Amino acid sequence: MAAIDNDWLTPLSAEFQKPYYKELYTFVRQEYQTRVIYPPADDLFQAFHLTPLSKVKAVILGQDPYHEPGQAHGLCFSVKPGVEAPPSLVNIYKELSDDLGCKIPNNGYLVKWAEQGVLLLNAILTVRAHAAFSHKGRGWETFTDAAICALNEVDRPIVFLLWGRPAQEKKALLNNPKHLILTAPHPSPLSAYRGFFGCKHFSKANAFLAEHGIDPIDWQIPDV
């Protein structure tokens, strides 16, 4: 499986030594050997690889990876080029269009955001094919909570975009007054009309960053 080898290693290295993580590692390795698991093992820590801790400007939290073939590649809400954008991402693009006038792209590949400092982190990092939440409660939540706690301690402004109840429950880990926490319903078709549409989180995030002398994020995903 992939390993973390950038500046995330400092705050997370203690997790690798804890009993829960050793059990998690054994479980996940066995799952990859015996079942179809997403994302591919090499993409497991892609969110951390693409967005080093020192570069994080904004955080978007997802729940667990997409569980159909070819979708998940280690970034929440993102799919590989050539894969149809899932419904929640379609709604994210609609809100981006209304909020910032972004053109809706022909793909769901969000690597451009990650490379600009948007940490696209799922609470659970692996899933069995066709079985949502199949790796829930195995230890990933403890690990990603440790990452959120590390972000909370960063001594510079970061924006947290928390969509839906599971993401909003992470507010309990965030008490740094330098950070901005934005909450809205989940962009899923089941809930987007309850307040995700019109939340203007993308313009609010950029205004906050600019106010603190940080380059805003170019949210426009290019066509491929």
PDB file of C-alpha atoms in Angstrom:
ATOM      1  CA  MET A   1       0.000   0.000   0.000  1.00  0.00           C
ATOM      2  CA  ALA A   2       1.009   3.617  -0.443  1.00  0.00           C
ATOM      3  CA  ALA A   3       2.815   5.483   2.324  1.00  0.00           C
ATOM      4  CA  ILE A   4       2.845   9.114   3.410  1.00  0.00           C
ATOM      5  CA  ASP A   5       6.251  10.667   2.782  1.00  0.00           C
ATOM      6  CA  ASN A   6       5.795  14.445   2.962  1.00  0.00           C
ATOM      7  CA  ASP A   7       5.271  16.880   5.851  1.00  0.00           C
ATOM      8  CA  TRP A   8       2.070  15.103   6.899  1.00  0.00           C
ATOM      9  CA  LEU A   9       4.330  12.412   8.310  1.00  0.00           C
ATOM     10  CA  THR A  10       5.308  14.515  11.327  1.00  0.00           C
ATOM     11  CA  PRO A  11       1.828  14.891  12.878  1.00  0.00           C
ATOM     12  CA  LEU A  12       0.588  11.480  11.693  1.00  0.00           C
ATOM     13  CA  SER A  13       3.579   9.247  12.416  1.00  0.00           C
ATOM     14  CA  ALA A  14       2.413   8.589  15.981  1.00  0.00           C
ATOM     15  CA  GLU A  15      -0.837   7.152  14.590  1.00  0.00           C
ATOM     16  CA  PHE A  16       1.045   4.441  12.697  1.00  0.00           C
ATOM     17  CA  GLN A  17       2.349   3.068  16.002  1.00  0.00           C
ATOM     18  CA  LYS A  18      -1.017   2.830  17.744  1.00  0.00           C
ATOM     19  CA  PRO A  19      -2.850  -0.503  18.153  1.00  0.00           C
ATOM     20  CA  TYR A  20      -5.907   0.650  16.178  1.00  0.00           C
ATOM     21  CA  TYR A  21      -3.772   1.510  13.154  1.00  0.00           C
ATOM     22  CA  LYS A  22      -1.923  -1.785  13.209  1.00  0.00           C
ATOM     23  CA  GLU A  23      -5.293  -3.579  13.190  1.00  0.00           C
ATOM     24  CA  LEU A  24      -6.516  -1.277  10.424  1.00  0.00           C
ATOM     25  CA  TYR A  25      -3.423  -1.899   8.318  1.00  0.00           C
ATOM     26  CA  THR A  26      -3.772  -5.670   8.671  1.00  0.00           C
ATOM     27  CA  PHE A  27      -7.465  -5.499   7.759  1.00  0.00           C
ATOM     28  CA  VAL A  28      -6.984  -3.229   4.744  1.00  0.00           C
ATOM     29  CA  ARG A  29      -4.047  -5.215   3.388  1.00  0.00           C
ATOM     30  CA  GLN A  30      -6.111  -8.409   3.624  1.00  0.00           C
ATOM     31  CA  GLU A  31      -9.032  -6.672   1.896  1.00  0.00           C
ATOM     32  CA  TYR A  32      -6.854  -5.584  -1.016  1.00  0.00           C
ATOM     33  CA  GLN A  33      -5.533  -9.125  -1.355  1.00  0.00           C
ATOM     34  CA  THR A  34      -8.908 -10.856  -1.311  1.00  0.00           C
ATOM     35  CA  ARG A  35     -11.518  -8.389  -2.622  1.00  0.00           C
ATOM     36  CA  VAL A  36     -11.968  -5.513  -5.034  1.00  0.00           C
ATOM     37  CA  ILE A  37     -11.203  -2.390  -3.013  1.00  0.00           C
ATOM     38  CA  TYR A  38     -11.304   1.273  -4.030  1.00  0.00           C
ATOM     39  CA  PRO A  39      -9.350   3.433  -4.519  1.00  0.00           C
ATOM     40  CA  PRO A  40      -6.380   1.534  -5.976  1.00  0.00           C
ATOM     41  CA  ALA A  41      -3.832   0.898  -3.233  1.00  0.00           C
ATOM     42  CA  ASP A  42      -1.365   3.364  -4.746  1.00  0.00           C
ATOM     43  CA  ASP A  43      -3.969   6.148  -4.454  1.00  0.00           C
ATOM     44  CA  LEU A  44      -4.866   5.465  -0.837  1.00  0.00           C
ATOM     45  CA  PHE A  45      -3.170   8.603   0.546  1.00  0.00           C
ATOM     46  CA  GLN A  46      -3.523  10.709  -2.593  1.00  0.00           C
ATOM     47  CA  ALA A  47      -5.177  13.592  -0.714  1.00  0.00           C
ATOM     48  CA  PHE A  48      -2.127  13.889   1.534  1.00  0.00           C
ATOM     49  CA  HIS A  49       0.339  13.472  -1.335  1.00  0.00           C
ATOM     50  CA  LEU A  50      -1.192  16.179  -3.523  1.00  0.00           C
ATOM     51  CA  THR A  51      -1.828  18.656  -0.714  1.00  0.00           C
ATOM     52  CA  PRO A  52       1.060  18.836   1.770  1.00  0.00           C
ATOM     53  CA  LEU A  53       0.169  20.119   5.221  1.00  0.00           C
ATOM     54  CA  SER A  54       2.225  23.277   4.679  1.00  0.00           C
ATOM     55  CA  LYS A  55       0.169  24.100   1.562  1.00  0.00           C
ATOM     56  CA  VAL A  56      -3.378  23.556   2.871  1.00  0.00           C
ATOM     57  CA  LYS A  57      -5.628  26.576   2.349  1.00  0.00           C
ATOM     58  CA  ALA A  58      -9.024  24.887   2.424  1.00  0.00           C
ATOM     59  CA  VAL A  59     -10.450  21.533   3.480  1.00  0.00           C
ATOM     60  CA  ILE A  60     -13.427  19.704   1.976  1.00  0.00           C
ATOM     61  CA  LEU A  61     -14.494  16.590   3.858  1.00  0.00           C
ATOM     62  CA  GLY A  62     -16.212  13.597   2.295  1.00  0.00           C
ATOM     63  CA  GLN A  63     -17.453  10.377   3.865  1.00  0.00           C
ATOM     64  CA  ASP A  64     -16.044   7.337   2.045  1.00  0.00           C
ATOM     65  CA  PRO A  65     -14.733   6.681  -1.475  1.00  0.00           C
ATOM     66  CA  TYR A  66     -16.927   6.089  -4.498  1.00  0.00           C
ATOM     67  CA  HIS A  67     -17.504   2.349  -4.749  1.00  0.00           C
ATOM     68  CA  GLU A  68     -18.075   1.740  -8.449  1.00  0.00           C
ATOM     69  CA  PRO A  69     -15.340   0.853 -10.983  1.00  0.00           C
ATOM     70  CA  GLY A  70     -12.969   3.568 -12.122  1.00  0.00           C
ATOM     71  CA  GLN A  71     -14.349   6.322  -9.911  1.00  0.00           C
ATOM     72  CA  ALA A  72     -12.290   6.659  -6.721  1.00  0.00           C
ATOM     73  CA  HIS A  73      -8.704   7.851  -6.863  1.00  0.00           C
ATOM     74  CA  GLY A  74      -8.112   9.126  -3.346  1.00  0.00           C
ATOM     75  CA  LEU A  75      -9.748  12.578  -3.426  1.00  0.00           C
ATOM     76  CA  CYS A  76     -13.239  13.111  -2.041  1.00  0.00           C
ATOM     77  CA  PHE A  77     -15.891  13.998  -4.641  1.00  0.00           C
ATOM     78  CA  SER A  78     -13.351  13.609  -7.484  1.00  0.00           C
ATOM     79  CA  VAL A  79     -13.400  11.007 -10.273  1.00  0.00           C
ATOM     80  CA  LYS A  80     -10.858  10.180 -12.931  1.00  0.00           C
ATOM     81  CA  PRO A  81     -11.066  11.757 -16.400  1.00  0.00           C
ATOM     82  CA  GLY A  82     -13.481   9.912 -18.620  1.00  0.00           C
ATOM     83  CA  VAL A  83     -15.731   8.920 -15.702  1.00  0.00           C
ATOM     84  CA  GLU A  84     -19.123  10.603 -15.488  1.00  0.00           C
ATOM     85  CA  ALA A  85     -19.358  13.141 -12.678  1.00  0.00           C
ATOM     86  CA  PRO A  86     -21.473  11.691  -9.831  1.00  0.00           C
ATOM     87  CA  PRO A  87     -24.627  13.562  -8.752  1.00  0.00           C
ATOM     88  CA  SER A  88     -23.089  15.321  -5.733  1.00  0.00           C
ATOM     89  CA  LEU A  89     -20.237  16.650  -7.857  1.00  0.00           C
ATOM     90  CA  VAL A  90     -22.711  17.803 -10.507  1.00  0.00           C
ATOM     91  CA  ASN A  91     -24.399  19.852  -7.789  1.00  0.00           C
ATOM     92  CA  ILE A  92     -21.056  21.226  -6.588  1.00  0.00           C
ATOM     93  CA  TYR A  93     -20.429  22.422 -10.132  1.00  0.00           C
ATOM     94  CA  LYS A  94     -23.897  23.999 -10.276  1.00  0.00           C
ATOM     95  CA  GLU A  95     -23.192  25.951  -7.101  1.00  0.00           C
ATOM     96  CA  LEU A  96     -19.771  26.991  -8.415  1.00  0.00           C
ATOM     97  CA  SER A  97     -21.422  28.253 -11.584  1.00  0.00           C
ATOM     98  CA  ASP A  98     -24.015  30.262  -9.659  1.00  0.00           C
ATOM     99  CA  ASP A  99     -21.504  31.529  -7.079  1.00  0.00           C
ATOM    100  CA  LEU A 100     -18.446  32.375  -9.179  1.00  0.00           C
ATOM    101  CA  GLY A 101     -19.620  31.970 -12.773  1.00  0.00           C
ATOM    102  CA  CYS A 102     -17.431  28.920 -13.331  1.00  0.00           C
ATOM    103  CA  LYS A 103     -18.084  26.984 -16.507  1.00  0.00           C
ATOM    104  CA  ILE A 104     -19.315  23.455 -15.804  1.00  0.00           C
ATOM    105  CA  PRO A 105     -16.478  21.219 -17.067  1.00  0.00           C
ATOM    106  CA  ASN A 106     -16.718  17.972 -18.998  1.00  0.00           C
ATOM    107  CA  ASN A 107     -15.023  15.959 -16.240  1.00  0.00           C
ATOM    108  CA  GLY A 108     -14.941  15.431 -12.480  1.00  0.00           C
ATOM    109  CA  TYR A 109     -11.166  15.425 -11.971  1.00  0.00           C
ATOM    110  CA  LEU A 110     -10.441  17.752  -9.032  1.00  0.00           C
ATOM    111  CA  VAL A 111      -6.641  17.422  -8.913  1.00  0.00           C
ATOM    112  CA  LYS A 112      -6.328  21.119  -9.804  1.00  0.00           C
ATOM    113  CA  TRP A 113      -7.979  21.994  -6.498  1.00  0.00           C
ATOM    114  CA  ALA A 114      -5.744  19.637  -4.526  1.00  0.00           C
ATOM    115  CA  GLU A 115      -2.604  21.076  -6.105  1.00  0.00           C
ATOM    116  CA  GLN A 116      -3.693  24.595  -5.074  1.00  0.00           C
ATOM    117  CA  GLY A 117      -4.077  23.635  -1.425  1.00  0.00           C
ATOM    118  CA  VAL A 118      -7.609  22.210  -1.175  1.00  0.00           C
ATOM    119  CA  LEU A 119      -7.372  19.068   0.941  1.00  0.00           C
ATOM    120  CA  LEU A 120     -10.032  16.701  -0.421  1.00  0.00           C
ATOM    121  CA  LEU A 121     -10.221  14.255   2.469  1.00  0.00           C
ATOM    122  CA  ASN A 122     -12.624  11.391   3.037  1.00  0.00           C
ATOM    123  CA  ALA A 123     -13.236  10.326   6.638  1.00  0.00           C
ATOM    124  CA  ILE A 124     -12.914   6.696   5.504  1.00  0.00           C
ATOM    125  CA  LEU A 125     -10.157   6.045   2.976  1.00  0.00           C
ATOM    126  CA  THR A 126     -11.148   2.651   1.513  1.00  0.00           C
ATOM    127  CA  VAL A 127     -14.302   0.795   0.477  1.00  0.00           C
ATOM    128  CA  ARG A 128     -15.310  -2.544  -1.024  1.00  0.00           C
ATOM    129  CA  ALA A 129     -16.659  -2.498  -4.551  1.00  0.00           C
ATOM    130  CA  HIS A 130     -20.414  -1.854  -4.691  1.00  0.00           C
ATOM    131  CA  ALA A 131     -20.659  -1.583  -0.871  1.00  0.00           C
ATOM    132  CA  ALA A 132     -20.808   1.937   0.546  1.00  0.00           C
ATOM    133  CA  PHE A 133     -19.470   2.326   4.096  1.00  0.00           C
ATOM    134  CA  SER A 134     -18.163  -1.246   4.069  1.00  0.00           C
ATOM    135  CA  HIS A 135     -14.974  -0.092   5.834  1.00  0.00           C
ATOM    136  CA  LYS A 136     -16.781   2.104   8.337  1.00  0.00           C
ATOM    137  CA  GLY A 137     -15.695   1.712  11.947  1.00  0.00           C
ATOM    138  CA  ARG A 138     -12.420  -0.048  11.117  1.00  0.00           C
ATOM    139  CA  GLY A 139     -10.170   2.793  12.213  1.00  0.00           C
ATOM    140  CA  TRP A 140      -9.924   5.197   9.318  1.00  0.00           C
ATOM    141  CA  GLU A 141     -12.118   7.702  11.146  1.00  0.00           C
ATOM    142  CA  THR A 142      -9.612   7.839  14.018  1.00  0.00           C
ATOM    143  CA  PHE A 143      -6.762   8.373  11.569  1.00  0.00           C
ATOM    144  CA  THR A 144      -8.451  11.135   9.589  1.00  0.00           C
ATOM    145  CA  ASP A 145      -9.589  12.809  12.824  1.00  0.00           C
ATOM    146  CA  ALA A 146      -5.890  12.988  13.724  1.00  0.00           C
ATOM    147  CA  ALA A 147      -5.289  14.766  10.418  1.00  0.00           C
ATOM    148  CA  ILE A 148      -8.101  17.225  11.162  1.00  0.00           C
ATOM    149  CA  CYS A 149      -6.628  17.867  14.614  1.00  0.00           C
ATOM    150  CA  ALA A 150      -3.250  18.550  12.983  1.00  0.00           C
ATOM    151  CA  LEU A 151      -4.938  21.082  10.691  1.00  0.00           C
ATOM    152  CA  ASN A 152      -6.651  22.688  13.657  1.00  0.00           C
ATOM    153  CA  GLU A 153      -3.252  23.390  15.191  1.00  0.00           C
ATOM    154  CA  VAL A 154      -1.826  25.070  12.088  1.00  0.00           C
ATOM    155  CA  ASP A 155      -0.954  28.678  12.858  1.00  0.00           C
ATOM    156  CA  ARG A 156      -2.368  30.235   9.684  1.00  0.00           C
ATOM    157  CA  PRO A 157      -5.889  30.752   8.342  1.00  0.00           C
ATOM    158  CA  ILE A 158      -7.557  27.696   6.777  1.00  0.00           C
ATOM    159  CA  VAL A 159     -11.131  27.399   5.491  1.00  0.00           C
ATOM    160  CA  PHE A 160     -13.126  24.269   6.352  1.00  0.00           C
ATOM    161  CA  LEU A 161     -16.085  23.519   4.073  1.00  0.00           C
ATOM    162  CA  LEU A 162     -18.281  21.089   5.980  1.00  0.00           C
ATOM    163  CA  TRP A 163     -21.184  19.741   3.946  1.00  0.00           C
ATOM    164  CA  GLY A 164     -23.704  17.444   5.574  1.00  0.00           C
ATOM    165  CA  ARG A 165     -24.033  16.142   9.112  1.00  0.00           C
ATOM    166  CA  PRO A 166     -21.044  13.734   9.192  1.00  0.00           C
ATOM    167  CA  ALA A 167     -18.681  16.485   8.056  1.00  0.00           C
ATOM    168  CA  GLN A 168     -20.230  18.985  10.444  1.00  0.00           C
ATOM    169  CA  GLU A 169     -19.639  16.632  13.355  1.00  0.00           C
ATOM    170  CA  LYS A 170     -15.930  17.337  12.838  1.00  0.00           C
ATOM    171  CA  LYS A 171     -16.525  20.887  14.106  1.00  0.00           C
ATOM    172  CA  ALA A 172     -15.929  19.437  17.570  1.00  0.00           C
ATOM    173  CA  LEU A 173     -12.254  19.025  16.586  1.00  0.00           C
ATOM    174  CA  LEU A 174     -11.895  22.615  15.366  1.00  0.00           C
ATOM    175  CA  ASN A 175     -11.391  25.439  17.837  1.00  0.00           C
ATOM    176  CA  ASN A 176      -8.586  27.503  16.308  1.00  0.00           C
ATOM    177  CA  PRO A 177      -9.892  31.089  16.018  1.00  0.00           C
ATOM    178  CA  LYS A 178      -7.703  31.708  12.956  1.00  0.00           C
ATOM    179  CA  HIS A 179      -9.746  29.278  10.866  1.00  0.00           C
ATOM    180  CA  LEU A 180     -13.063  29.806   9.098  1.00  0.00           C
ATOM    181  CA  ILE A 181     -15.689  27.066   9.315  1.00  0.00           C
ATOM    182  CA  LEU A 182     -18.427  27.069   6.674  1.00  0.00           C
ATOM    183  CA  THR A 183     -21.339  24.631   6.964  1.00  0.00           C
ATOM    184  CA  ALA A 184     -24.109  23.660   4.560  1.00  0.00           C
ATOM    185  CA  PRO A 185     -26.267  20.645   3.691  1.00  0.00           C
ATOM    186  CA  HIS A 186     -24.607  17.934   1.635  1.00  0.00           C
ATOM    187  CA  PRO A 187     -24.565  18.487  -2.148  1.00  0.00           C
ATOM    188  CA  SER A 188     -26.318  15.154  -2.685  1.00  0.00           C
ATOM    189  CA  PRO A 189     -29.526  15.403  -4.746  1.00  0.00           C
ATOM    190  CA  LEU A 190     -31.367  14.399  -1.564  1.00  0.00           C
ATOM    191  CA  SER A 191     -30.273  17.495   0.346  1.00  0.00           C
ATOM    192  CA  ALA A 192     -28.717  20.106  -1.952  1.00  0.00           C
ATOM    193  CA  TYR A 193     -31.963  22.061  -2.172  1.00  0.00           C
ATOM    194  CA  ARG A 194     -32.051  22.459   1.612  1.00  0.00           C
ATOM    195  CA  GLY A 195     -29.295  25.060   1.536  1.00  0.00           C
ATOM    196  CA  PHE A 196     -26.258  23.789  -0.305  1.00  0.00           C
ATOM    197  CA  PHE A 197     -27.449  25.661  -3.369  1.00  0.00           C
ATOM    198  CA  GLY A 198     -26.922  29.309  -2.589  1.00  0.00           C
ATOM    199  CA  CYS A 199     -24.409  28.737   0.231  1.00  0.00           C
ATOM    200  CA  LYS A 200     -21.714  30.613  -1.747  1.00  0.00           C
ATOM    201  CA  HIS A 201     -18.970  28.752   0.080  1.00  0.00           C
ATOM    202  CA  PHE A 202     -16.503  29.124  -2.774  1.00  0.00           C
ATOM    203  CA  SER A 203     -16.647  32.914  -2.927  1.00  0.00           C
ATOM    204  CA  LYS A 204     -16.685  33.113   0.886  1.00  0.00           C
ATOM    205  CA  ALA A 205     -13.585  30.923   1.073  1.00  0.00           C
ATOM    206  CA  ASN A 206     -11.749  33.083  -1.456  1.00  0.00           C
ATOM    207  CA  ALA A 207     -12.778  36.303   0.263  1.00  0.00           C
ATOM    208  CA  PHE A 208     -11.449  34.951   3.578  1.00  0.00           C
ATOM    209  CA  LEU A 209      -8.153  33.879   2.033  1.00  0.00           C
ATOM    210  CA  ALA A 210      -7.677  37.200   0.245  1.00  0.00           C
ATOM    211  CA  GLU A 211      -8.491  39.073   3.442  1.00  0.00           C
ATOM    212  CA  HIS A 212      -5.560  37.293   5.091  1.00  0.00           C
ATOM    213  CA  GLY A 213      -3.123  37.862   2.248  1.00  0.00           C
ATOM    214  CA  ILE A 214      -3.404  34.329   0.854  1.00  0.00           C
ATOM    215  CA  ASP A 215      -3.844  33.709  -2.856  1.00  0.00           C
ATOM    216  CA  PRO A 216      -7.442  32.684  -3.532  1.00  0.00           C
ATOM    217  CA  ILE A 217      -8.271  29.366  -5.179  1.00  0.00           C
ATOM    218  CA  ASP A 218      -9.001  29.129  -8.877  1.00  0.00           C
ATOM    219  CA  TRP A 219     -12.026  26.843  -8.628  1.00  0.00           C
ATOM    220  CA  GLN A 220     -12.446  26.470 -12.404  1.00  0.00           C
ATOM    221  CA  ILE A 221     -11.823  22.856 -13.389  1.00  0.00           C
ATOM    222  CA  PRO A 222     -10.581  22.751 -16.984  1.00  0.00           C
ATOM    223  CA  ASP A 223     -12.097  20.578 -19.677  1.00  0.00           C
ATOM    224  CA  VAL A 224     -10.111  17.552 -20.768  1.00  0.00           C
TER     225      VAL A 224
END
